[in-house]
PDB file of C-alpha atoms (C1' of nucleotides) in Angstrom:
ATOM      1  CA  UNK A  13     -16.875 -79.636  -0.391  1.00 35.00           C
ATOM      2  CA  UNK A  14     -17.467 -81.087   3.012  1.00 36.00           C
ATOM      3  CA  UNK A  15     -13.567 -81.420   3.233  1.00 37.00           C
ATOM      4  CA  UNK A  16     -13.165 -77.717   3.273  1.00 38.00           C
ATOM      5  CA  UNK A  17     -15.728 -76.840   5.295  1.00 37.00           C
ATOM      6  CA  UNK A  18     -16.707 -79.448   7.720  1.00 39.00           C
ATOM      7  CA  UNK A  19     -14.049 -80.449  10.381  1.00 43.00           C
ATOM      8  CA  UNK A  20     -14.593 -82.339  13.614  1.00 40.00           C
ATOM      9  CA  UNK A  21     -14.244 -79.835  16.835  1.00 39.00           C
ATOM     10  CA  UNK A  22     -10.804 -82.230  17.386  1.00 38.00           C
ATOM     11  CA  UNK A  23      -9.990 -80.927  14.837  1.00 40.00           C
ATOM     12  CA  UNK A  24     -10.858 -77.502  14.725  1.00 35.00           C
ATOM     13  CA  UNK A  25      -8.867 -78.217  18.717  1.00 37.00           C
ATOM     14  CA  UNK A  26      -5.539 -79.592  17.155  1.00 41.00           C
ATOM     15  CA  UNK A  27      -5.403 -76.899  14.911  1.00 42.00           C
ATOM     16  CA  UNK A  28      -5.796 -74.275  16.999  1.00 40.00           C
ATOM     17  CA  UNK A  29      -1.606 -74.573  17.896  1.00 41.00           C
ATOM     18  CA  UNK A  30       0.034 -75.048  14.742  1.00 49.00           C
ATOM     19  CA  UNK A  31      -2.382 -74.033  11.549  1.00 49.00           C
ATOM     20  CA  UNK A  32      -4.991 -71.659  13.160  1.00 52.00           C
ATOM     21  CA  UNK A  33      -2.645 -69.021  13.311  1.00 58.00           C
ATOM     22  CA  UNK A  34      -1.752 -69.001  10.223  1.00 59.00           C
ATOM     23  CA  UNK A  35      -5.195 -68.735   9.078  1.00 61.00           C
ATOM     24  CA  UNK A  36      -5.961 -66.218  11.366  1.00 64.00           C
ATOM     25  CA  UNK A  37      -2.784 -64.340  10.164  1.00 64.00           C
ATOM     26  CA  UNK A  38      -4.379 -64.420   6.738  1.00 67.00           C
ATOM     27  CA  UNK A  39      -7.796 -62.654   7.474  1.00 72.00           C
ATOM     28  CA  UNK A  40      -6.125 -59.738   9.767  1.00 72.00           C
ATOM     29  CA  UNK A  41      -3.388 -60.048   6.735  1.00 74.00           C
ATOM     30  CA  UNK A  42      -6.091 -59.528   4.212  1.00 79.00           C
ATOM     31  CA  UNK A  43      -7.718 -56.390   6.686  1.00 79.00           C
ATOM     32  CA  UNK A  44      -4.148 -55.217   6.417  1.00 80.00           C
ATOM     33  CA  UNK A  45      -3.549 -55.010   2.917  1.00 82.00           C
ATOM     34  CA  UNK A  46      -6.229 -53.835   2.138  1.00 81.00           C
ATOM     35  CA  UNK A  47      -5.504 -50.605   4.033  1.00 84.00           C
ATOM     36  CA  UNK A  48      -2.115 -50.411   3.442  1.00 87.00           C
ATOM     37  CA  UNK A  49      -1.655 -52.513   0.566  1.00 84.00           C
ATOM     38  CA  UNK A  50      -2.488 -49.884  -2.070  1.00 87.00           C
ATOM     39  CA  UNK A  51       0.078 -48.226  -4.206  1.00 88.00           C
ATOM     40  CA  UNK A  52       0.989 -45.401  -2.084  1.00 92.00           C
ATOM     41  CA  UNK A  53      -0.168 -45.632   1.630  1.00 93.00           C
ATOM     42  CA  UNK A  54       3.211 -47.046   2.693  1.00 90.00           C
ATOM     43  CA  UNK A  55       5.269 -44.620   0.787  1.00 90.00           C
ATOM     44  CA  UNK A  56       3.894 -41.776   2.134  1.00 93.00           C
ATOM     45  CA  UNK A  57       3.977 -43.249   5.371  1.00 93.00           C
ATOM     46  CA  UNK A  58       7.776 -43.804   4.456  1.00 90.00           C
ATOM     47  CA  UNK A  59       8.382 -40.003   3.735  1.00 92.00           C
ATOM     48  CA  UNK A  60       6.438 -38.784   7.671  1.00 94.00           C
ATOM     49  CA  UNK A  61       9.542 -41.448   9.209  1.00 92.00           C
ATOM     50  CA  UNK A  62      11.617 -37.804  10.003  1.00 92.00           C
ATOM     51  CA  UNK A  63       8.305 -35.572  11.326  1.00 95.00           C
ATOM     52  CA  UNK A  64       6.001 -33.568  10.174  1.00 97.00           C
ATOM     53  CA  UNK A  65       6.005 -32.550   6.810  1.00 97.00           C
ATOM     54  CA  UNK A  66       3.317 -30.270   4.836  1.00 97.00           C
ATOM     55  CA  UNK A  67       1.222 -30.993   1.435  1.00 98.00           C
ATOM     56  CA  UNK A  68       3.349 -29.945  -0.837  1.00 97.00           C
ATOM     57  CA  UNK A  69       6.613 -31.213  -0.243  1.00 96.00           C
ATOM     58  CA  UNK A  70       4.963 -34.902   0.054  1.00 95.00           C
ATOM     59  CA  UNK A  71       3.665 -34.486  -3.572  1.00 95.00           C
ATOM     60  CA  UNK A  72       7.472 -33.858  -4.374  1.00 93.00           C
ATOM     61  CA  UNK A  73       8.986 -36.703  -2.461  1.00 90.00           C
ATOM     62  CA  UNK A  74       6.342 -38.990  -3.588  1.00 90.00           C
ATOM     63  CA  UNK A  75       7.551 -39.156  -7.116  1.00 86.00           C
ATOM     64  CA  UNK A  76       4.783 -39.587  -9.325  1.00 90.00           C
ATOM     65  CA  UNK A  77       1.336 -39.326  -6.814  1.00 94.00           C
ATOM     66  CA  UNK A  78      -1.406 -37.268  -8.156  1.00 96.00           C
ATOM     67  CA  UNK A  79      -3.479 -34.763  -5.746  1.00 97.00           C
ATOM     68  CA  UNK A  80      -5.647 -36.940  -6.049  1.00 97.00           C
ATOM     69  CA  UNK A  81      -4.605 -39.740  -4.567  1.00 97.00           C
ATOM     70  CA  UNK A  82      -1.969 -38.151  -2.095  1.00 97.00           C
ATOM     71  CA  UNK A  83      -4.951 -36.539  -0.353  1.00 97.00           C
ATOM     72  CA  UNK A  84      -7.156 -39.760  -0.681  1.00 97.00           C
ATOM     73  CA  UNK A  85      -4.072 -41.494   1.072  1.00 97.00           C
ATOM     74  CA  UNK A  86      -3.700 -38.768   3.869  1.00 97.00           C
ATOM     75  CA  UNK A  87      -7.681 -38.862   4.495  1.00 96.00           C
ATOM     76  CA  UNK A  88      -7.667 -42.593   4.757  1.00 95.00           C
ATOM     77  CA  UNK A  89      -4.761 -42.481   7.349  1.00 96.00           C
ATOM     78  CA  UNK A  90      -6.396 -40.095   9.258  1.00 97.00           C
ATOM     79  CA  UNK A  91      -9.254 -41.566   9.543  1.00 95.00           C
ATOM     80  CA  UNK A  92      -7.228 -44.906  10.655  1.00 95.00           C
ATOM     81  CA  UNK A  93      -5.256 -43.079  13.381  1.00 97.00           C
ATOM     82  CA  UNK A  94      -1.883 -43.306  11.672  1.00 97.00           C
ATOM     83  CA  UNK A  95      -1.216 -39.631  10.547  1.00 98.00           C
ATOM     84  CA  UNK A  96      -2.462 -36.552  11.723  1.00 98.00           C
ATOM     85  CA  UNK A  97      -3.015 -33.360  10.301  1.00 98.00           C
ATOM     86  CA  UNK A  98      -2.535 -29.863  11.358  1.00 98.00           C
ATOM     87  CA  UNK A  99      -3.469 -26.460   9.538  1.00 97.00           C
ATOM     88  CA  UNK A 100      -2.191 -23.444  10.448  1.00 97.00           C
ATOM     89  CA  UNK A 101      -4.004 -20.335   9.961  1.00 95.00           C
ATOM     90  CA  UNK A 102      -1.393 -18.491   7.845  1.00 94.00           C
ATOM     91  CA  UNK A 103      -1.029 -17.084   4.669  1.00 92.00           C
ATOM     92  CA  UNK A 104      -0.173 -18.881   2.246  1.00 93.00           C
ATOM     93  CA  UNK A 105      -2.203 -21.731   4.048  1.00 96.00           C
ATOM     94  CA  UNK A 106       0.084 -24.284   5.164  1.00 97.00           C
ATOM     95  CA  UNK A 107      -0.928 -28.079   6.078  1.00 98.00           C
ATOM     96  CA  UNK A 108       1.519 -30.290   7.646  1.00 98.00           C
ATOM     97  CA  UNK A 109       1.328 -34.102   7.848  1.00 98.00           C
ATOM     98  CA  UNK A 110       2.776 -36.175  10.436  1.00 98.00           C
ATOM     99  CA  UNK A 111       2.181 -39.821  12.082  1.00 98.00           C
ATOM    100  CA  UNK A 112       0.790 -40.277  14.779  1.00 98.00           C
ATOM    101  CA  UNK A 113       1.909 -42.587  17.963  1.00 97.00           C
ATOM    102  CA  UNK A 114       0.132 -45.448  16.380  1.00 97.00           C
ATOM    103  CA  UNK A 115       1.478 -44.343  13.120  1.00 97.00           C
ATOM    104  CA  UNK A 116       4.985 -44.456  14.319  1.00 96.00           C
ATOM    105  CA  UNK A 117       4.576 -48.317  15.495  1.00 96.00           C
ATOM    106  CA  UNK A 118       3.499 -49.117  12.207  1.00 94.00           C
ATOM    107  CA  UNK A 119       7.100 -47.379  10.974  1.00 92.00           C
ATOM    108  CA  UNK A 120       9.143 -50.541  12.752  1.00 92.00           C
ATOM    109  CA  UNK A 121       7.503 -53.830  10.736  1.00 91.00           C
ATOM    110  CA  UNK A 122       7.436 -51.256   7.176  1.00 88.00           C
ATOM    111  CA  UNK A 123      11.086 -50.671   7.750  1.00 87.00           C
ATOM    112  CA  UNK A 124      11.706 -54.121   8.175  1.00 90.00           C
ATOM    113  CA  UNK A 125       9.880 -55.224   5.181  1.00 86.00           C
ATOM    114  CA  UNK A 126      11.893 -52.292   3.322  1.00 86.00           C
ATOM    115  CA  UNK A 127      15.162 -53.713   4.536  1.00 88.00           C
ATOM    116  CA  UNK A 128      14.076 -57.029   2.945  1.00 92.00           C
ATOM    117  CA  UNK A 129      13.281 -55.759  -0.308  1.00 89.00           C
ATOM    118  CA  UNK A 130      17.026 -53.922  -0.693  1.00 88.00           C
ATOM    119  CA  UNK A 131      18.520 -57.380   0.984  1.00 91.00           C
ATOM    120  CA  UNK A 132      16.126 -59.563  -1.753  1.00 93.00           C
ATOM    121  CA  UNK A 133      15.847 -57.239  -4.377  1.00 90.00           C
ATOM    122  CA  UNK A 134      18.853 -58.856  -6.414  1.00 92.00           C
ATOM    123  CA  UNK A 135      18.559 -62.354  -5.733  1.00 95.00           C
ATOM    124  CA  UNK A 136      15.214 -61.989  -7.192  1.00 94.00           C
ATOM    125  CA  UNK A 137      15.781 -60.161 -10.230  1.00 93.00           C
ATOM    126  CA  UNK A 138      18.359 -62.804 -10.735  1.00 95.00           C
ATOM    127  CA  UNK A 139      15.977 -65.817 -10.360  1.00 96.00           C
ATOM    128  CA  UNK A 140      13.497 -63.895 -12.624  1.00 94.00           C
ATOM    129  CA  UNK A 141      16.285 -63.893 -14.829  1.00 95.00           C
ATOM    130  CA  UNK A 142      17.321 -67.345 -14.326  1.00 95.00           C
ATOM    131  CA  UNK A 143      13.458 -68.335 -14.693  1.00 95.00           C
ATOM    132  CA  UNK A 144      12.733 -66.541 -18.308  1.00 92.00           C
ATOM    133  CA  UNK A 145      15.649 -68.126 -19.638  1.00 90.00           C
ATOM    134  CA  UNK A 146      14.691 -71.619 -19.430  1.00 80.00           C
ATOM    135  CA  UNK A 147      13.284 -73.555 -21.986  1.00 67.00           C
TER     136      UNK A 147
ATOM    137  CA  UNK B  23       8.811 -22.452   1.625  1.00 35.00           C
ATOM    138  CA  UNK B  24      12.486 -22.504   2.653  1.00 37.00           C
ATOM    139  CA  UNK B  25      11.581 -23.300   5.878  1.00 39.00           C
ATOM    140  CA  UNK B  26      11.033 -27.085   4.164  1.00 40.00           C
ATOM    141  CA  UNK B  27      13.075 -27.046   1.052  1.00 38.00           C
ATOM    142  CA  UNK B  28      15.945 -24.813   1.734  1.00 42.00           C
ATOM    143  CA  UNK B  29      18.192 -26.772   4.387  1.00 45.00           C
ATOM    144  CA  UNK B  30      22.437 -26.036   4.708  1.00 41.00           C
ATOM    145  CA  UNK B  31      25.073 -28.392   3.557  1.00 41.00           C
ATOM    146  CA  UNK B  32      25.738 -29.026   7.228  1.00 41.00           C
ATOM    147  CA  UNK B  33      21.743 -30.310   7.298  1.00 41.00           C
ATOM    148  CA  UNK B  34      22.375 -32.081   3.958  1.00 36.00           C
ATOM    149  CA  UNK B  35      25.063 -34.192   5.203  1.00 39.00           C
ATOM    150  CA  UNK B  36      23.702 -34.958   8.489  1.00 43.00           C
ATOM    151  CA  UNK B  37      20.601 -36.248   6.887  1.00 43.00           C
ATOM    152  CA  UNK B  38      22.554 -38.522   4.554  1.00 42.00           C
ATOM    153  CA  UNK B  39      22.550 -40.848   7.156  1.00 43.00           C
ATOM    154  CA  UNK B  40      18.784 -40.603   8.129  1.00 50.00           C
ATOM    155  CA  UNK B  41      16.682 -39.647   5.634  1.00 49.00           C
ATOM    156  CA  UNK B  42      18.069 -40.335   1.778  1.00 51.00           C
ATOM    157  CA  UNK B  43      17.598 -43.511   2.974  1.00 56.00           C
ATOM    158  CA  UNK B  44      14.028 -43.004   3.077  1.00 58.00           C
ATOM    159  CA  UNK B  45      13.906 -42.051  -0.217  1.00 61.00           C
ATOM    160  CA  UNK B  46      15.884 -44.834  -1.620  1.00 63.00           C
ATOM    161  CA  UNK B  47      13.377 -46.774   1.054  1.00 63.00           C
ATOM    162  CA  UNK B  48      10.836 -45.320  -0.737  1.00 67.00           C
ATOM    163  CA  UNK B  49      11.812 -46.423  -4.297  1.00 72.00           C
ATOM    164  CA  UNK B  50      12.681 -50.274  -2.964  1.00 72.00           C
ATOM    165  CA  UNK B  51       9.306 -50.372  -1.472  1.00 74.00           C
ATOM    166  CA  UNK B  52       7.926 -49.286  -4.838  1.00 78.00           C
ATOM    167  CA  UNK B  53       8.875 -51.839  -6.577  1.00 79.00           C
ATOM    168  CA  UNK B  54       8.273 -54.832  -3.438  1.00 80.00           C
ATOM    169  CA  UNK B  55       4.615 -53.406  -3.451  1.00 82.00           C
ATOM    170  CA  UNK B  56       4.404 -53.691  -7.092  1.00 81.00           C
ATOM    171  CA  UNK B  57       5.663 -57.397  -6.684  1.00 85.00           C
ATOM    172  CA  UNK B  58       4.004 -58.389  -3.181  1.00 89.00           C
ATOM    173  CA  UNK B  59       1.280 -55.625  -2.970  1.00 86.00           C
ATOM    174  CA  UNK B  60      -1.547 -57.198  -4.451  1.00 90.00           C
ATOM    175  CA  UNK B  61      -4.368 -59.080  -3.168  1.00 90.00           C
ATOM    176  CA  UNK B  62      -2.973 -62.599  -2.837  1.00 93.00           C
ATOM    177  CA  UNK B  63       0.607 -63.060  -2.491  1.00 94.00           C
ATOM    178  CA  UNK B  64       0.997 -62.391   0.929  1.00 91.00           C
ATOM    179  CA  UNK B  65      -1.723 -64.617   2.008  1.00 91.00           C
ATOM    180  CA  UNK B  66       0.307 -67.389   0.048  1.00 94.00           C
ATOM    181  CA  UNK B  67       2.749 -66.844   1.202  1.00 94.00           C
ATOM    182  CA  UNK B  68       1.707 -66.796   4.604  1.00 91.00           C
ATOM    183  CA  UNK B  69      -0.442 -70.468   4.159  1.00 93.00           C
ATOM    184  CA  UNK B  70       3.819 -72.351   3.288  1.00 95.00           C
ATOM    185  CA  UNK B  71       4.601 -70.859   6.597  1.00 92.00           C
ATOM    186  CA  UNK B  72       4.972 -74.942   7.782  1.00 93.00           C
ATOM    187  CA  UNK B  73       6.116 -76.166   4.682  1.00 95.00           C
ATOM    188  CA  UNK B  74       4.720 -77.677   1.891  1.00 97.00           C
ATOM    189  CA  UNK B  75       0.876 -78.008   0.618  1.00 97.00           C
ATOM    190  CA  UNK B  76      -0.345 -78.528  -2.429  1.00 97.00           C
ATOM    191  CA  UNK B  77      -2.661 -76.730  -4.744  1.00 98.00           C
ATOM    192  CA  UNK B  78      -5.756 -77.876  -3.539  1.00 97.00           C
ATOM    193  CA  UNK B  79      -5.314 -77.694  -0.017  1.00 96.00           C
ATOM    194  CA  UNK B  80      -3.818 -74.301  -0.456  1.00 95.00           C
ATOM    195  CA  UNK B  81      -6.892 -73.283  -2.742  1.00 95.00           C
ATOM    196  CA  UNK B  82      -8.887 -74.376   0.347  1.00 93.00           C
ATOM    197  CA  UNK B  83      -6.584 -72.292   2.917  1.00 91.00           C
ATOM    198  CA  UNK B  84      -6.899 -68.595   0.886  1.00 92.00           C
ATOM    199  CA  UNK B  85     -10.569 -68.135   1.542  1.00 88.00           C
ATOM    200  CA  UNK B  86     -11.786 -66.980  -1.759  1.00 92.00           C
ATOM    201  CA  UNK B  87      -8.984 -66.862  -3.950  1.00 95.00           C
ATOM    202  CA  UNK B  88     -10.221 -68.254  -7.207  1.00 97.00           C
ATOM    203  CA  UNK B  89      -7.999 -70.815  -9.119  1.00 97.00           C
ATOM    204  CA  UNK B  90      -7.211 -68.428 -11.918  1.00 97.00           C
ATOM    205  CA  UNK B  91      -5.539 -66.429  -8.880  1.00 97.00           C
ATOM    206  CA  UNK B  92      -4.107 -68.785  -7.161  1.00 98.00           C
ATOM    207  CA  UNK B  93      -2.341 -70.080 -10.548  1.00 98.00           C
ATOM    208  CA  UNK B  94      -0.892 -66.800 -11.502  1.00 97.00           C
ATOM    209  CA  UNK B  95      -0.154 -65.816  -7.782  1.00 97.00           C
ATOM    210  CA  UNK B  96       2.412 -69.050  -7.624  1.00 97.00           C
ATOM    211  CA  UNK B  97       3.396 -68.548 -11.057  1.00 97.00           C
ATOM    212  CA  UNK B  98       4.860 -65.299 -10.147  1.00 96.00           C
ATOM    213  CA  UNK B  99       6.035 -66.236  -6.588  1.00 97.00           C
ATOM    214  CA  UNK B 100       8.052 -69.204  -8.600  1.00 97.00           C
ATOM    215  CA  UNK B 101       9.396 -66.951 -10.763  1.00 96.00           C
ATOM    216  CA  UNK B 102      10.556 -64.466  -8.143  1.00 95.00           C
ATOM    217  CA  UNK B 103      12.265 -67.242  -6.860  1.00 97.00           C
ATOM    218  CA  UNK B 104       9.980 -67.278  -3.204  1.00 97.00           C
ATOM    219  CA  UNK B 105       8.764 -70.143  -3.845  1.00 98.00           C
ATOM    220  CA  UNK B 106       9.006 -73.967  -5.540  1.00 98.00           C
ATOM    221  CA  UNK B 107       6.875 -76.339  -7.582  1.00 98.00           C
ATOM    222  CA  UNK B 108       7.443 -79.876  -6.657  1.00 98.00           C
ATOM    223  CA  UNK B 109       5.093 -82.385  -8.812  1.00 97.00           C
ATOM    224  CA  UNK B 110       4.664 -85.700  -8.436  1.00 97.00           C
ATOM    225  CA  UNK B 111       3.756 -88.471 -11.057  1.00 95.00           C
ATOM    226  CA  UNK B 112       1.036 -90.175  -9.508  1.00 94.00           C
ATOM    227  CA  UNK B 113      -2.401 -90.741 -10.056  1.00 92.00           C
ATOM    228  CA  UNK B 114      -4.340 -88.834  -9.376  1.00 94.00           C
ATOM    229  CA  UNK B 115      -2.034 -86.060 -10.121  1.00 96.00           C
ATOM    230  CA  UNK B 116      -0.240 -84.363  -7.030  1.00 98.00           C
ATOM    231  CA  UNK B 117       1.519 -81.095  -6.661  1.00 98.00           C
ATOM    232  CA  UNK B 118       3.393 -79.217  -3.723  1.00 98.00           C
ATOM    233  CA  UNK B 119       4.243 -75.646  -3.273  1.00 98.00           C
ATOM    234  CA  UNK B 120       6.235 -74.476  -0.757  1.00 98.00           C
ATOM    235  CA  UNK B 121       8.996 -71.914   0.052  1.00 98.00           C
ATOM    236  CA  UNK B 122      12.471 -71.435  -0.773  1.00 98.00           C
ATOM    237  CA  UNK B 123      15.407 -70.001   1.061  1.00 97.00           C
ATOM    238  CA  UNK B 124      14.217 -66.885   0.329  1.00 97.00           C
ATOM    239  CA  UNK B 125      11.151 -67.266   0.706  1.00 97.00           C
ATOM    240  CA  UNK B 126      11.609 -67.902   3.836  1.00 96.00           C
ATOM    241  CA  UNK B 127      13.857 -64.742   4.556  1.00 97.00           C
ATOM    242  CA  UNK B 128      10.723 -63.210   3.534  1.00 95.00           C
ATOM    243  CA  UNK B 129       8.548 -64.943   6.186  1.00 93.00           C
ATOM    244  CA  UNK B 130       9.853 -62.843   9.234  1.00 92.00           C
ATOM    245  CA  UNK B 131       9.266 -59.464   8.007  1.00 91.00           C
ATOM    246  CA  UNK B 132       5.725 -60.494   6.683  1.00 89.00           C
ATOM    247  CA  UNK B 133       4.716 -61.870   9.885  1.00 88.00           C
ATOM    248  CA  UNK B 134       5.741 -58.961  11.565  1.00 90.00           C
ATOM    249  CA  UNK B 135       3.544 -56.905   9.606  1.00 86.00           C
ATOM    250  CA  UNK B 136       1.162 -59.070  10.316  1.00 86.00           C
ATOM    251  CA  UNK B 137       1.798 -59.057  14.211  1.00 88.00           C
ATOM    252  CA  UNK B 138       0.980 -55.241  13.852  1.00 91.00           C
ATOM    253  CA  UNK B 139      -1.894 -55.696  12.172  1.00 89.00           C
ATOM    254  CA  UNK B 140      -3.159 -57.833  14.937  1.00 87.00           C
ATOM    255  CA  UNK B 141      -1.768 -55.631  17.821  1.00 91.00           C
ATOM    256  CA  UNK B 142      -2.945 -52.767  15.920  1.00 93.00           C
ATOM    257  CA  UNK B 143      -6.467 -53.603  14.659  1.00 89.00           C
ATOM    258  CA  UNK B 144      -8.720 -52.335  17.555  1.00 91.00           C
ATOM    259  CA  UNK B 145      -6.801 -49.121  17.792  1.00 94.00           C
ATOM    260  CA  UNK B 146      -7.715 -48.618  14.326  1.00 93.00           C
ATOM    261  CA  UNK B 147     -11.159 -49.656  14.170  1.00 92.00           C
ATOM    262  CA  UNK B 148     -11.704 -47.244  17.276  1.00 95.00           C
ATOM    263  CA  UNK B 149      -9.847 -44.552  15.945  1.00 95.00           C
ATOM    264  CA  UNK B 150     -12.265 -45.060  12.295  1.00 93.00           C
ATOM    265  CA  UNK B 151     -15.238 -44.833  14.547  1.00 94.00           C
ATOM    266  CA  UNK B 152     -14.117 -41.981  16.505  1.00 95.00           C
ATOM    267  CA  UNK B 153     -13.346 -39.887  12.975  1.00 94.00           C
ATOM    268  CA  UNK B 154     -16.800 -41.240  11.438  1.00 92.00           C
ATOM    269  CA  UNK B 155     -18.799 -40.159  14.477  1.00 90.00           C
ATOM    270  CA  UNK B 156     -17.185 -36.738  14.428  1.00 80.00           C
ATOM    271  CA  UNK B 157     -19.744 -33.357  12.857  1.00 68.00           C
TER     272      UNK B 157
ATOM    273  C1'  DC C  25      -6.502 -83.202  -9.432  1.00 53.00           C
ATOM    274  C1'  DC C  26      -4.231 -79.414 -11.564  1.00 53.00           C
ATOM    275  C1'  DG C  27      -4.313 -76.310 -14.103  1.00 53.00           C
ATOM    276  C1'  DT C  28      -5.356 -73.093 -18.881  1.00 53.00           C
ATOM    277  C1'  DA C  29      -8.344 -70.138 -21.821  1.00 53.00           C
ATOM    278  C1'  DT C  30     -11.746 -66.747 -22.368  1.00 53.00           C
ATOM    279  C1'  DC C  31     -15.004 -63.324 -21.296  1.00 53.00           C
ATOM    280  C1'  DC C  32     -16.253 -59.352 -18.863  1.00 53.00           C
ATOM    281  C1'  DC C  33     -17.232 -56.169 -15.076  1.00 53.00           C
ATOM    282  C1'  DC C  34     -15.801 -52.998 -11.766  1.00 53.00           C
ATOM    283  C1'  DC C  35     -13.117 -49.760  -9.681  1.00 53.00           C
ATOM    284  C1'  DC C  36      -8.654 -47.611  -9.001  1.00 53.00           C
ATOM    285  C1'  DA C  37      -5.987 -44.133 -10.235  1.00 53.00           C
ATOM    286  C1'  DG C  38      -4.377 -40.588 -13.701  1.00 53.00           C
ATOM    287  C1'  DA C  39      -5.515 -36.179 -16.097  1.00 53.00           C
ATOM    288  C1'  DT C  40      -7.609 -32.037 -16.031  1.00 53.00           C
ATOM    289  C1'  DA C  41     -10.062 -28.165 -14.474  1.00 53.00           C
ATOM    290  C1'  DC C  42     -11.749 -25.542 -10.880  1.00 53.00           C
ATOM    291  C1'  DT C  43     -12.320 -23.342  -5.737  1.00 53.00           C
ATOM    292  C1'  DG C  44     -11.114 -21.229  -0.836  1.00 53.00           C
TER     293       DG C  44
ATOM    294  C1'  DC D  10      -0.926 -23.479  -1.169  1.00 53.00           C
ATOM    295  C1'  DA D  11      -4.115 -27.065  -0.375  1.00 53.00           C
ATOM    296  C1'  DG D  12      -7.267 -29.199  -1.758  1.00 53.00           C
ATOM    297  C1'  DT D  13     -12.194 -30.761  -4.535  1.00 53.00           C
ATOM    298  C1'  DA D  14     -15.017 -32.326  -8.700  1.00 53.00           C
ATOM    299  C1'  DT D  15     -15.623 -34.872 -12.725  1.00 53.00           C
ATOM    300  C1'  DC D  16     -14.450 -37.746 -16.624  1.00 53.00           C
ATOM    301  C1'  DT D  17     -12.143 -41.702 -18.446  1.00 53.00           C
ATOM    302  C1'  DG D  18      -9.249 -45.964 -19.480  1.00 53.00           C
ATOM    303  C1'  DG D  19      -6.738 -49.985 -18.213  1.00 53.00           C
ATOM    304  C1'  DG D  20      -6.209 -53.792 -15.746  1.00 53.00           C
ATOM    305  C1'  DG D  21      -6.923 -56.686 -11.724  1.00 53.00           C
ATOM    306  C1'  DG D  22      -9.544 -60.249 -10.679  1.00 53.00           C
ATOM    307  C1'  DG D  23     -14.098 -63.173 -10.598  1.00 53.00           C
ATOM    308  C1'  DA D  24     -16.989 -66.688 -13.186  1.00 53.00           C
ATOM    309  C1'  DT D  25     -17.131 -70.119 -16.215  1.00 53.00           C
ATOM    310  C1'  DA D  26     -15.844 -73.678 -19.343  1.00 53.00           C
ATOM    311  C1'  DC D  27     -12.548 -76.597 -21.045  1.00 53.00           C
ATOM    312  C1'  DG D  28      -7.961 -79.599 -21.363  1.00 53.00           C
ATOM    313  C1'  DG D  29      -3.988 -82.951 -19.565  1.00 53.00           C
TER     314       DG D  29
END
DNA sequence: CCGTATCCCCCCAGATACTG
DNA sequence: CAGTATCTGGGGGGATACGG
């Protein structure tokens, strides 16, 4: 136990460099996905890339969120600063969505991990193919 | 509701370039969430950053993560081909984890994300406080 | 040391119905 | 159109005990 737990402040010092980061990375990681590491938070971040766009045609381009949860998603990236939301007094009421300044800095690393999934996505089917097929 | 659905050819074809690749985005990061979304992986990920560990040490690292986790979270990562089990016949018994090739490719976009998150964090803790404190 | 096997709880998210 | 309210199940993941 006391290996885990109970280092020497030389060594708490030496790590600070090369390892604390990474652990570091791992809490504010762990902050992060647990905002944005739900099922559809980063999709419907996805679909506000182009502007502003209003209730209903997110439900649509989200294919397969519920009210529900596309308006739990929205409230929960409102209240982190990411989107923003404007109503407009009209009739029929009309609601758009879009992201905010923050929001949009959050659009460059997503991307990125996007453009690593479509780069990946077939080497790893094939090692998941490659890996079920061995005895 | 034309003003959002109803859009010319002209519009169509300009957006080909900008936006269906949002959706297509969208269906890519469907399936990377579904694969790299959940509570652990990332955080694994993140600990092989400077090579190998093994399984305790790395149980150590991921504060919290319970073996069962840890177990099924390299299980899959092997499979996915992200990262390798190397173990050795010794006493007592020793084995390393680390990342592949492309597990590695994977390494630069995560880290961005996570460079966001860290850049990012206050904004969004002040902009949670200002919407809680709000009547 | 490195896992596997089992039990079980909690909560996320889907379905459905209803309001302004 | 843009949400809210309520019920419900399925599964992710923790705790624990055991095996190689």
């Amino acid at each position: 136990m006391e290996r885990s737990v109970h280092r020497s402040p030389a060594d708490l010092a030496e790590m600070d460099g090369m390892c604390s980061a990474s652990i570091e990375q791992g809490m504010i990681l762990r902050d992060l996905l647990d905002h944005l590491g739900d099922k559809w938070t980063l999709l419907v971040v996805g679909m506000l890339e182009n502007g502003a766009v209003r209730y209903s045609e997110l439900k649509n381009r989200v294919p397969g969120i519920s009210q529900r949860m596309l308006t739990l998603t929205l409230k929960k990236l409102e209240r982190d600063g990411l989107v923003s939301r404007q109503s407009f007094a009209e009739v029929p009421p009309r609601v758009e969505y879009s992201l905010t300044e923050l929001g949009r800095t959050l659009l460059e690393p997503a991307l990125g991990f996007a453009r690593w999934a479509m780069e990946s996505s077939d080497h790893i089917t094939a090692a998941r193919a490659a890996y079920d097929s061995r005895d």
